[in-house]
JSON list of C-alpha atoms in Angstrom, two decimals:
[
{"chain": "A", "resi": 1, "resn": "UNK", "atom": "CA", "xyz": [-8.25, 31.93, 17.70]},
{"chain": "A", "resi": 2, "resn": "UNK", "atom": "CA", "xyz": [-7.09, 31.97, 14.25]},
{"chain": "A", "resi": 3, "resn": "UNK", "atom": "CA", "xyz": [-3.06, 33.29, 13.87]},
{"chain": "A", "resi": 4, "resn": "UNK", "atom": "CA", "xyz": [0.22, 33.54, 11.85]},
{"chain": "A", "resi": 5, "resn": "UNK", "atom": "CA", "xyz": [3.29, 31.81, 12.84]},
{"chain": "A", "resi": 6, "resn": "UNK", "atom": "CA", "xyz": [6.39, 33.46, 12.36]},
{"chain": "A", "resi": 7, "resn": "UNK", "atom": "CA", "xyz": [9.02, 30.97, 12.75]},
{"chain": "A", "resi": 8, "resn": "UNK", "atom": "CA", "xyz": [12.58, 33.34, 13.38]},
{"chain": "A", "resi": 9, "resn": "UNK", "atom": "CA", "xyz": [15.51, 32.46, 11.77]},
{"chain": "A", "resi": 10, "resn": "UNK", "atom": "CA", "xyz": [17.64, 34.54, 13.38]},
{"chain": "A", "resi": 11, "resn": "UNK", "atom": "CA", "xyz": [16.19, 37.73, 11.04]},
{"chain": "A", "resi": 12, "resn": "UNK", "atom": "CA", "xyz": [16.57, 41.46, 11.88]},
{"chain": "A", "resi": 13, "resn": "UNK", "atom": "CA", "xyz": [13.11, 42.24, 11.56]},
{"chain": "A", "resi": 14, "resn": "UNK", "atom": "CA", "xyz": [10.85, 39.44, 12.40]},
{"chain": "A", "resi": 15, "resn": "UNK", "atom": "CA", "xyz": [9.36, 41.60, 15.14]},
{"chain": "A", "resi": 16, "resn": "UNK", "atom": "CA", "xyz": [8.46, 44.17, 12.46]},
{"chain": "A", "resi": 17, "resn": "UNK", "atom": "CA", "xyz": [6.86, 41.33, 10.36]},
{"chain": "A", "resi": 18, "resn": "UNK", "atom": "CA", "xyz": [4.55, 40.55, 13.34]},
{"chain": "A", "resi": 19, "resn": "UNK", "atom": "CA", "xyz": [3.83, 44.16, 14.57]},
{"chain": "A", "resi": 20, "resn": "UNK", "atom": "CA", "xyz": [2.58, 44.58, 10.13]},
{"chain": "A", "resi": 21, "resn": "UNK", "atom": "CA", "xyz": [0.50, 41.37, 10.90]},
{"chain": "A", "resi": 22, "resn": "UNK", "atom": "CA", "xyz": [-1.01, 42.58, 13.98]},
{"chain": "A", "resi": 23, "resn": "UNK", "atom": "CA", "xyz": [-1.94, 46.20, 12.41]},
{"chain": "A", "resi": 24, "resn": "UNK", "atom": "CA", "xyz": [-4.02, 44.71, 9.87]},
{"chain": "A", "resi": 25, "resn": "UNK", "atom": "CA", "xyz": [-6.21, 42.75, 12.76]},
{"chain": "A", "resi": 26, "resn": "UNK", "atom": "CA", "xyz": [-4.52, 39.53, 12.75]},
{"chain": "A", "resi": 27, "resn": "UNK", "atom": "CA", "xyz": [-2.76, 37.50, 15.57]},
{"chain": "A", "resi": 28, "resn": "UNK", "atom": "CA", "xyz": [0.53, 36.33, 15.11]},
{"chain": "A", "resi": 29, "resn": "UNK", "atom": "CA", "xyz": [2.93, 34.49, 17.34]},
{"chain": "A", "resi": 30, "resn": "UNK", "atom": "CA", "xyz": [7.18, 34.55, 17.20]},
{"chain": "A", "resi": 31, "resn": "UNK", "atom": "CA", "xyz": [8.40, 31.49, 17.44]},
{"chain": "A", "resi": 32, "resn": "UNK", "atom": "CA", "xyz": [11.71, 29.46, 17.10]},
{"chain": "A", "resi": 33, "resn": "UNK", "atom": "CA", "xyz": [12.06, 26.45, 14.97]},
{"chain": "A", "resi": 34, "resn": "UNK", "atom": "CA", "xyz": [12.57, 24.27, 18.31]},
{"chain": "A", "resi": 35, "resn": "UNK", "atom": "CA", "xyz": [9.05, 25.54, 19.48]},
{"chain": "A", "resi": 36, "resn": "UNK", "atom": "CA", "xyz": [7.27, 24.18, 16.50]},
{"chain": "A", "resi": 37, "resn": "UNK", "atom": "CA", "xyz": [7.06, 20.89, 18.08]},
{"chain": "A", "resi": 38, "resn": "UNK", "atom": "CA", "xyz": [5.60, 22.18, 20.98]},
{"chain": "A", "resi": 39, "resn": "UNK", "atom": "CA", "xyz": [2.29, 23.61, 19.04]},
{"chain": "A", "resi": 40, "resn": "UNK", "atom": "CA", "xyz": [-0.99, 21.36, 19.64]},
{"chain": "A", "resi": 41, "resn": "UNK", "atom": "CA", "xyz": [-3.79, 23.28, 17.70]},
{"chain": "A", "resi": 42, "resn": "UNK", "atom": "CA", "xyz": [-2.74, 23.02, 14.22]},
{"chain": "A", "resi": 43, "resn": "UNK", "atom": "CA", "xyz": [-5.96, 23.95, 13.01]},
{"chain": "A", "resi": 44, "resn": "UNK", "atom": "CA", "xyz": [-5.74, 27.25, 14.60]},
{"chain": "A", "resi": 45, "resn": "UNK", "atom": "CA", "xyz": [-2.61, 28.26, 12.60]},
{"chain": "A", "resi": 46, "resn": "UNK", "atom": "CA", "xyz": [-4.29, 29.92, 9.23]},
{"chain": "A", "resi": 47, "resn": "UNK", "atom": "CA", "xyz": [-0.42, 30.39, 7.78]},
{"chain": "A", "resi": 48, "resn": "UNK", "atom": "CA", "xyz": [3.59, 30.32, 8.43]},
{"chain": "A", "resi": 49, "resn": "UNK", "atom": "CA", "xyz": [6.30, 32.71, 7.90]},
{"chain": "A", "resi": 50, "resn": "UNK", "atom": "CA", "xyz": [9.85, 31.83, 7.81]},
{"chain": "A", "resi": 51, "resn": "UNK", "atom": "CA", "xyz": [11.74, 34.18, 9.12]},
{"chain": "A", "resi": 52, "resn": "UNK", "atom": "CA", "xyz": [15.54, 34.40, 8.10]},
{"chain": "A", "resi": 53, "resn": "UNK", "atom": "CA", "xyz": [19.09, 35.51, 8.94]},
{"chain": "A", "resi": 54, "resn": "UNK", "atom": "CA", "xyz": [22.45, 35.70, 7.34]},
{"chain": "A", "resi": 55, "resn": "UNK", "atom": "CA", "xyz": [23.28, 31.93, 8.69]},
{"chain": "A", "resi": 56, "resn": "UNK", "atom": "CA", "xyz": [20.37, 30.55, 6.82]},
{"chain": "A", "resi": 57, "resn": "UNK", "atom": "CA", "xyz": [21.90, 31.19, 3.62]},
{"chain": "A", "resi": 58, "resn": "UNK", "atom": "CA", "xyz": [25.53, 31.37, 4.11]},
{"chain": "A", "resi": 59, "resn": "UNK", "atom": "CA", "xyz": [26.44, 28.72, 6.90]},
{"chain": "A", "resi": 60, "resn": "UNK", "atom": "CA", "xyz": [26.08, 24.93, 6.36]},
{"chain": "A", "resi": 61, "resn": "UNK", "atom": "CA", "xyz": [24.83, 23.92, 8.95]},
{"chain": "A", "resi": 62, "resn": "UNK", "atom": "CA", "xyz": [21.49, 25.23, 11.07]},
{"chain": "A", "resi": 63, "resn": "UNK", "atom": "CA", "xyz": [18.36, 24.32, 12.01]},
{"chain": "A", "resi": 64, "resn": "UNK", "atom": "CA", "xyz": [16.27, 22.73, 9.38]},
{"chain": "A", "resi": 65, "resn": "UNK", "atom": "CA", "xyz": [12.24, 22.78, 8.97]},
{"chain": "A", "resi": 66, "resn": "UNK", "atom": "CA", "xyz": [10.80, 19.64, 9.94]},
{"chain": "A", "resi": 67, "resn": "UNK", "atom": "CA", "xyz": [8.57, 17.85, 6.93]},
{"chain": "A", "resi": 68, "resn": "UNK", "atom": "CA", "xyz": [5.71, 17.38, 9.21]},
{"chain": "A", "resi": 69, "resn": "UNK", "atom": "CA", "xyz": [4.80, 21.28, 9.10]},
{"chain": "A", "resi": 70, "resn": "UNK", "atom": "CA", "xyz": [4.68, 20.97, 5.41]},
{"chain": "A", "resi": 71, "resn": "UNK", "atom": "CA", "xyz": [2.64, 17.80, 5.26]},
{"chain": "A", "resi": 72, "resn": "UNK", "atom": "CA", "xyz": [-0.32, 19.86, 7.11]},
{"chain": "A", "resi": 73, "resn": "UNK", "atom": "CA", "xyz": [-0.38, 22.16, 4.09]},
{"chain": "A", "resi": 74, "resn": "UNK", "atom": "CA", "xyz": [-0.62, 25.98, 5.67]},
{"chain": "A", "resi": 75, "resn": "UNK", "atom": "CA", "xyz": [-0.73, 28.59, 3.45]},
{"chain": "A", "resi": 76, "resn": "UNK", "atom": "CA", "xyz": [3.52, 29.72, 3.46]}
]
């Protein structure tokens, strides 16, 4: 089954993002950025969100994206 990602941050309204996702006949999956290493089909995931919160852009220090999600080129 094809699906969207939505990797959560820590945002207010990931949940919305997926429910939008879902009402236009698309499955999508939250996940957090420790899960991502956890996924085995790739080539079922058709795209990625990134989700954010407040302490992605104002705190030094969280979670960062690994590089091997970007090297499988996904539509972001």
């Amino acid at each position: 089954m094809e699906k969207i990602i939505i990797i959560d941050f820590g945002s207010q309204v990931t949940k919305l993002i997926a429910r939008r996702i879902r009402e236009l006949g698309v499955f999508s999956e939250i996940i957090t950025i420790k899960e991502i290493y956890k996924i085995k089909e790739y080539n079922q995931i058709k795209g990625i969100i990134f989700s954010g919160g407040p302490a992605t852009v104002t705190k030094k220090k969280f979670l960062n994206i690994p590089q091997e999600i970007f090297k499988k080129k996904f539509p972001y």
